[in-house]
């Protein structure tokens, strides 16, 4: 693909993803993603946040071309990903890589670490084996794994954090421009998570990478994101610059997620714990009106009947709530509090 395309972004354009399922003995349709639009610009990190069942991973798979939208389309450099010819698809698969959460299944235990990282160099970049092996050593060194120690080891001999570093090195081997990281650090302990995130940020800055970080961990969002997109029950409910969404959230769901999340510094401002109620509803029969109203601590009659339009605050942030201005101001149960050391 040409680097001088007019639009260098990875874009989901009003995408839907539905699945035919059987529920309570009858056939039904489960809509995992419901009319979502999302773009990722060069060198940008977008964090896609929400509970399990919100549609995050399904959206990520569509942006990777692994799932085809039921409606809408995914564009890369202005081209519909699901309409690419074989050569274009090969280029897309090289330039848009993925890092999964489960390194135990994504790394072949029968291959050495060196062989796993080497494969994309041989098949995606067409390097000869001698050159590829030298590049493997460089990549392992980049992610903090001394090649003399690790290149011939099996994944079974490595810790979770070390395997995740191998997954990063393997993704980097294809010289990608975009990486989708699906809960890539959620299984790691806090200290290892910080180390892996540091490596990913350093690689991003040196290679002008873009990340779509799919996560439920708001600590990860604070550490790495430029922009935050919050999903609930298949829809985007809030989006905007990370500094605004994390400090001045404008949707009750976002505020509830933030209130429940631990803060690393006890002196930092926190939000009153007005928690969401119950479990996320079934996407087979989502609530009418605002999908969040059945769990929302400030829901009113209009929320049960009318879908809220997105409120544009003029600072790059949007929130789909009838009372977004009120929520941002901290009215009602959202009063901010200071926690002293």
Short mmCIF file of C-alpha atoms in Angstrom, two decimals:
data_model
loop_
_atom_site.label_atom_id
_atom_site.label_comp_id
_atom_site.label_asym_id
_atom_site.label_seq_id
_atom_site.Cartn_x
_atom_site.Cartn_y
_atom_site.Cartn_z
CA UNK A 1 0.00 0.00 0.00
CA UNK A 2 1.22 3.45 -0.78
CA UNK A 3 2.27 5.60 2.16
CA UNK A 4 1.11 8.74 0.41
CA UNK A 5 -2.58 7.89 0.46
CA UNK A 6 -4.78 10.89 1.28
CA UNK A 7 -6.16 9.17 4.38
CA UNK A 8 -3.60 7.26 6.45
CA UNK A 9 -6.01 6.31 9.23
CA UNK A 10 -7.54 3.00 10.28
CA UNK A 11 -11.28 3.71 10.36
CA UNK A 12 -14.45 1.89 11.38
CA UNK A 13 -17.32 3.61 9.60
CA UNK A 14 -20.78 3.05 11.16
CA UNK A 15 -20.14 -0.66 11.71
CA UNK A 16 -22.57 -3.26 13.03
CA UNK A 17 -21.80 -6.87 13.92
CA UNK A 18 -24.65 -9.26 14.55
CA UNK A 19 -24.67 -12.98 15.26
CA UNK A 20 -27.49 -15.50 14.94
CA UNK A 21 -27.92 -17.31 18.26
CA UNK A 22 -30.40 -19.51 20.09
CA UNK A 23 -31.82 -17.97 23.25
CA UNK A 24 -34.44 -19.56 25.48
CA UNK A 25 -35.13 -22.20 22.85
CA UNK A 26 -35.72 -19.77 19.97
CA UNK A 27 -33.58 -18.19 17.29
CA UNK A 28 -32.48 -14.63 17.96
CA UNK A 29 -30.02 -12.00 16.78
CA UNK A 30 -27.26 -10.75 19.07
CA UNK A 31 -25.89 -7.36 18.03
CA UNK A 32 -22.42 -7.08 19.55
CA UNK A 33 -21.53 -3.76 17.88
CA UNK A 34 -24.30 -1.31 17.07
CA UNK A 35 -23.44 1.50 14.63
CA UNK A 36 -19.95 2.41 15.85
CA UNK A 37 -17.57 4.80 14.12
CA UNK A 38 -13.94 5.04 15.24
CA UNK A 39 -10.71 6.26 13.66
CA UNK A 40 -7.07 5.91 14.67
CA UNK A 41 -4.58 8.41 13.32
CA UNK A 42 -0.86 7.81 12.70
CA UNK A 43 1.22 7.74 15.92
CA UNK A 44 -1.93 7.89 18.10
CA UNK A 45 -2.88 5.61 20.99
CA UNK A 46 -6.62 5.08 21.39
CA UNK A 47 -7.86 3.20 24.46
CA UNK A 48 -11.12 1.29 23.95
CA UNK A 49 -12.68 0.82 27.39
CA UNK A 50 -15.68 -1.03 28.79
CA UNK A 51 -16.88 -4.07 30.71
CA UNK A 52 -16.86 -7.59 29.31
CA UNK A 53 -19.72 -7.84 26.83
CA UNK A 54 -19.48 -4.22 25.71
CA UNK A 55 -18.32 -5.15 22.18
CA UNK A 56 -14.69 -3.99 22.47
CA UNK A 57 -13.03 -7.14 21.19
CA UNK A 58 -15.59 -7.62 18.41
CA UNK A 59 -14.87 -4.09 17.19
CA UNK A 60 -11.14 -4.79 17.41
CA UNK A 61 -11.50 -7.95 15.33
CA UNK A 62 -13.38 -6.03 12.66
CA UNK A 63 -10.65 -3.40 12.53
CA UNK A 64 -8.13 -6.22 12.09
CA UNK A 65 -10.16 -7.68 9.23
CA UNK A 66 -10.71 -10.91 11.19
CA UNK A 67 -14.49 -10.33 11.38
CA UNK A 68 -16.53 -8.74 8.61
CA UNK A 69 -19.10 -6.09 9.61
CA UNK A 70 -22.73 -7.03 9.15
CA UNK A 71 -23.19 -3.43 8.04
CA UNK A 72 -20.75 -0.55 7.56
CA UNK A 73 -17.12 -0.90 6.61
CA UNK A 74 -13.56 -0.72 7.90
CA UNK A 75 -11.14 1.42 5.91
CA UNK A 76 -7.36 1.45 5.86
CA UNK A 77 -5.69 4.20 3.86
CA UNK A 78 -9.06 4.85 2.26
CA UNK A 79 -9.63 1.23 1.14
CA UNK A 80 -12.35 -1.12 2.37
CA UNK A 81 -10.47 -3.84 4.26
CA UNK A 82 -13.02 -6.50 3.28
CA UNK A 83 -12.68 -5.67 -0.42
CA UNK A 84 -8.88 -5.93 -0.66
CA UNK A 85 -7.34 -8.20 -3.28
CA UNK A 86 -4.76 -10.80 -2.25
CA UNK A 87 -1.73 -8.53 -2.59
CA UNK A 88 -3.45 -5.66 -0.76
CA UNK A 89 -4.58 -8.01 2.01
CA UNK A 90 -1.01 -9.26 2.45
CA UNK A 91 0.19 -5.67 2.83
CA UNK A 92 -2.62 -4.93 5.29
CA UNK A 93 -1.78 -7.97 7.41
CA UNK A 94 1.84 -6.82 7.56
CA UNK A 95 1.03 -3.21 8.44
CA UNK A 96 -1.77 -3.92 10.96
CA UNK A 97 -0.68 -6.38 13.64
CA UNK A 98 -2.26 -7.73 16.83
CA UNK A 99 -1.08 -8.57 20.33
CA UNK A 100 -3.47 -10.91 22.18
CA UNK A 101 -3.96 -11.37 25.91
CA UNK A 102 -3.39 -15.12 25.93
CA UNK A 103 0.29 -15.61 25.09
CA UNK A 104 -0.06 -19.25 26.06
CA UNK A 105 -2.12 -19.97 22.95
CA UNK A 106 -0.70 -17.31 20.62
CA UNK A 107 2.88 -18.63 20.88
CA UNK A 108 3.52 -22.13 19.54
CA UNK A 109 5.16 -24.15 22.35
CA UNK A 110 6.90 -26.32 19.73
CA UNK A 111 8.76 -23.34 18.29
CA UNK A 112 11.63 -21.57 19.97
CA UNK A 113 11.30 -17.88 20.74
CA UNK A 114 13.70 -17.11 17.92
CA UNK A 115 11.69 -19.14 15.40
CA UNK A 116 8.42 -17.46 16.42
CA UNK A 117 9.83 -13.96 15.96
CA UNK A 118 11.64 -14.97 12.76
CA UNK A 119 8.59 -16.19 10.84
CA UNK A 120 7.15 -12.77 9.90
CA UNK A 121 10.63 -11.62 8.86
CA UNK A 122 10.88 -14.54 6.44
CA UNK A 123 7.32 -14.54 5.11
CA UNK A 124 6.16 -10.93 5.45
CA UNK A 125 9.39 -9.08 4.70
CA UNK A 126 11.08 -11.73 2.55
CA UNK A 127 14.42 -11.61 4.37
CA UNK A 128 16.91 -14.44 3.99
CA UNK A 129 17.47 -16.57 7.08
CA UNK A 130 20.82 -15.03 8.03
CA UNK A 131 19.48 -11.48 7.91
CA UNK A 132 16.28 -12.53 9.66
CA UNK A 133 18.20 -14.13 12.52
CA UNK A 134 20.20 -10.95 13.06
CA UNK A 135 16.95 -8.94 13.09
CA UNK A 136 15.44 -11.36 15.64
CA UNK A 137 18.32 -10.61 17.98
CA UNK A 138 17.74 -6.87 17.57
CA UNK A 139 14.01 -7.23 18.25
CA UNK A 140 14.49 -9.32 21.38
CA UNK A 141 17.00 -6.80 22.64
CA UNK A 142 14.51 -3.98 21.94
CA UNK A 143 11.88 -5.58 24.20
CA UNK A 144 14.38 -6.25 26.97
CA UNK A 145 15.06 -9.94 26.37
CA UNK A 146 18.82 -10.59 25.90
CA UNK A 147 18.98 -12.72 22.72
CA UNK A 148 21.84 -14.91 23.94
CA UNK A 149 19.62 -16.00 26.83
CA UNK A 150 16.20 -16.21 25.17
CA UNK A 151 16.49 -16.88 21.44
CA UNK A 152 16.55 -20.68 21.76
CA UNK A 153 14.12 -20.99 24.67
CA UNK A 154 10.62 -22.43 24.49
CA UNK A 155 7.64 -20.25 25.46
CA UNK A 156 7.00 -22.77 28.25
CA UNK A 157 10.24 -21.68 29.91
CA UNK A 158 9.20 -18.02 30.10
CA UNK A 159 7.12 -16.02 32.55
CA UNK A 160 3.91 -14.29 31.45
CA UNK A 161 5.65 -10.94 31.15
CA UNK A 162 8.48 -12.43 29.11
CA UNK A 163 6.04 -14.17 26.75
CA UNK A 164 4.19 -10.87 26.27
CA UNK A 165 7.47 -9.21 25.33
CA UNK A 166 8.02 -11.96 22.76
CA UNK A 167 4.54 -11.25 21.37
CA UNK A 168 5.45 -7.57 21.04
CA UNK A 169 8.71 -8.45 19.29
CA UNK A 170 6.87 -10.77 16.90
CA UNK A 171 4.30 -8.08 16.10
CA UNK A 172 7.10 -5.57 15.53
CA UNK A 173 8.93 -7.94 13.18
CA UNK A 174 6.55 -7.11 10.31
CA UNK A 175 7.34 -3.38 10.65
CA UNK A 176 3.68 -2.51 11.25
CA UNK A 177 2.10 0.92 11.32
CA UNK A 178 -0.84 -0.06 13.58
CA UNK A 179 -1.06 -2.53 16.44
CA UNK A 180 -4.30 -3.70 18.05
CA UNK A 181 -3.53 -4.79 21.63
CA UNK A 182 -6.47 -6.76 23.01
CA UNK A 183 -6.13 -6.89 26.83
CA UNK A 184 -2.42 -7.34 26.12
CA UNK A 185 -1.24 -6.61 29.68
CA UNK A 186 -4.29 -7.45 31.79
CA UNK A 187 -2.95 -10.84 32.93
CA UNK A 188 0.36 -9.39 34.15
CA UNK A 189 1.13 -8.26 37.67
CA UNK A 190 1.47 -4.53 38.27
CA UNK A 191 5.26 -4.24 38.09
CA UNK A 192 5.58 -6.36 34.95
CA UNK A 193 2.65 -4.49 33.37
CA UNK A 194 4.44 -1.19 33.88
CA UNK A 195 7.61 -2.58 32.29
CA UNK A 196 5.74 -3.89 29.23
CA UNK A 197 3.83 -0.62 28.78
CA UNK A 198 7.12 1.29 28.99
CA UNK A 199 8.57 -0.89 26.22
CA UNK A 200 5.49 -0.37 24.05
CA UNK A 201 5.64 3.42 24.49
CA UNK A 202 9.35 3.51 23.66
CA UNK A 203 8.76 1.46 20.51
CA UNK A 204 5.88 3.72 19.52
CA UNK A 205 7.99 6.86 19.82
CA UNK A 206 10.91 5.39 17.88
CA UNK A 207 8.79 3.92 15.07
CA UNK A 208 5.75 6.26 14.90
CA UNK A 209 3.33 3.42 15.65
CA UNK A 210 -0.39 3.69 16.33
CA UNK A 211 -2.12 1.57 18.99
CA UNK A 212 -5.69 0.54 19.59
CA UNK A 213 -5.53 -0.57 23.24
CA UNK A 214 -8.57 -2.68 24.17
CA UNK A 215 -8.76 -2.83 27.95
CA UNK A 216 -10.95 -2.70 31.03
CA UNK A 217 -8.03 -1.45 33.12
CA UNK A 218 -8.16 2.30 33.63
CA UNK A 219 -4.64 2.25 35.05
CA UNK A 220 -3.43 1.14 31.63
CA UNK A 221 -5.47 3.93 30.02
CA UNK A 222 -3.84 6.56 32.23
CA UNK A 223 -0.39 5.22 31.40
CA UNK A 224 -0.61 5.04 27.63
CA UNK A 225 -3.66 6.64 25.97
CA UNK A 226 -3.92 9.84 23.95
CA UNK A 227 -7.63 9.37 23.43
CA UNK A 228 -10.27 7.30 25.24
CA UNK A 229 -13.36 5.66 23.73
CA UNK A 230 -15.86 4.15 26.19
CA UNK A 231 -18.22 1.41 24.98
CA UNK A 232 -21.33 0.09 26.64
CA UNK A 233 -23.53 -2.68 25.24
CA UNK A 234 -22.22 -2.32 21.69
CA UNK A 235 -22.27 1.48 21.49
CA UNK A 236 -19.83 4.31 22.15
CA UNK A 237 -21.14 6.35 25.07
CA UNK A 238 -18.20 8.73 25.51
CA UNK A 239 -14.99 9.66 23.73
CA UNK A 240 -12.36 12.34 23.87
CA UNK A 241 -8.80 13.24 24.84
CA UNK A 242 -7.61 11.06 27.71
CA UNK A 243 -6.86 14.06 29.92
CA UNK A 244 -10.48 15.23 29.64
CA UNK A 245 -12.33 11.92 29.81
CA UNK A 246 -10.36 10.73 32.83
CA UNK A 247 -10.58 13.98 34.80
CA UNK A 248 -13.91 15.44 33.57
CA UNK A 249 -16.04 12.46 32.49
CA UNK A 250 -19.43 13.39 31.07
CA UNK A 251 -21.28 10.06 30.99
CA UNK A 252 -22.56 8.28 34.14
CA UNK A 253 -21.06 4.99 32.96
CA UNK A 254 -17.59 6.50 32.55
CA UNK A 255 -17.86 8.16 35.96
CA UNK A 256 -18.86 4.88 37.56
CA UNK A 257 -15.92 3.05 35.98
CA UNK A 258 -13.55 5.74 37.22
CA UNK A 259 -15.05 5.79 40.71
CA UNK A 260 -14.54 2.05 41.03
CA UNK A 261 -10.93 2.12 39.80
CA UNK A 262 -8.07 2.36 42.33
CA UNK A 263 -5.90 5.46 42.02
CA UNK A 264 -2.11 5.06 42.36
CA UNK A 265 -1.72 8.32 44.29
CA UNK A 266 -4.00 8.70 47.35
CA UNK A 267 -3.72 12.50 47.16
CA UNK A 268 -5.23 12.63 43.67
CA UNK A 269 -8.84 13.72 43.18
CA UNK A 270 -11.26 10.84 43.14
CA UNK A 271 -14.95 10.59 42.34
CA UNK A 272 -17.72 9.71 44.74
CA UNK A 273 -18.61 6.06 44.46
CA UNK A 274 -22.05 6.17 42.89
CA UNK A 275 -21.84 2.67 41.49
CA UNK A 276 -23.67 1.10 38.58
CA UNK A 277 -26.41 -1.35 39.54
CA UNK A 278 -26.68 -4.97 38.45
CA UNK A 279 -25.17 -6.68 35.42
CA UNK A 280 -24.85 -5.53 31.83
CA UNK A 281 -28.12 -6.41 29.98
CA UNK A 282 -28.26 -8.96 27.18
CA UNK A 283 -27.35 -7.59 23.74
CA UNK A 284 -30.12 -9.82 22.37
CA UNK A 285 -32.76 -7.62 24.03
CA UNK A 286 -31.07 -4.32 24.91
CA UNK A 287 -33.05 -1.74 26.89
CA UNK A 288 -35.06 0.86 25.00
CA UNK A 289 -33.97 4.50 25.11
CA UNK A 290 -30.54 4.91 26.65
CA UNK A 291 -29.05 1.43 26.96
CA UNK A 292 -27.45 2.35 30.28
CA UNK A 293 -30.62 3.60 31.98
CA UNK A 294 -31.38 0.29 33.76
CA UNK A 295 -28.14 0.65 35.75
CA UNK A 296 -27.68 4.40 35.85
CA UNK A 297 -27.73 6.18 39.23
CA UNK A 298 -29.22 9.36 37.71
CA UNK A 299 -31.70 7.83 35.22
CA UNK A 300 -34.99 9.69 34.66
CA UNK A 301 -38.13 8.98 32.66
CA UNK A 302 -36.75 10.31 29.37
CA UNK A 303 -33.82 7.88 29.58
CA UNK A 304 -36.15 4.88 29.28
CA UNK A 305 -37.86 6.14 26.11
CA UNK A 306 -35.46 8.29 24.09
CA UNK A 307 -32.03 7.48 22.68
CA UNK A 308 -29.70 10.32 23.74
CA UNK A 309 -27.87 12.32 21.09
CA UNK A 310 -24.15 12.83 21.52
CA UNK A 311 -23.31 16.11 23.25
CA UNK A 312 -20.26 17.84 21.71
CA UNK A 313 -18.36 19.84 24.33
CA UNK A 314 -16.15 21.58 21.76
CA UNK A 315 -12.93 20.26 23.32
CA UNK A 316 -12.74 17.05 21.31
CA UNK A 317 -14.98 15.10 23.68
CA UNK A 318 -18.47 13.67 23.12
CA UNK A 319 -20.93 12.01 25.50
CA UNK A 320 -24.21 10.29 24.60
CA UNK A 321 -26.26 11.25 27.67
CA UNK A 322 -29.37 13.40 28.13
CA UNK A 323 -27.68 14.98 31.16
CA UNK A 324 -24.07 15.11 30.00
CA UNK A 325 -23.62 18.74 31.07
CA UNK A 326 -24.91 17.89 34.53
CA UNK A 327 -22.65 14.86 34.83
CA UNK A 328 -19.57 16.80 33.78
CA UNK A 329 -20.35 19.52 36.31
CA UNK A 330 -20.41 16.96 39.13
CA UNK A 331 -24.03 17.45 40.11
CA UNK A 332 -26.03 14.84 42.02
CA UNK A 333 -24.15 11.74 43.19
CA UNK A 334 -21.08 12.78 41.18
CA UNK A 335 -19.72 15.31 43.66
CA UNK A 336 -15.93 15.28 43.53
CA UNK A 337 -14.00 14.72 46.73
CA UNK A 338 -10.40 15.18 47.75
CA UNK A 339 -8.67 12.24 49.36
CA UNK A 340 -5.80 13.25 51.62
CA UNK A 341 -2.69 11.20 52.20
#
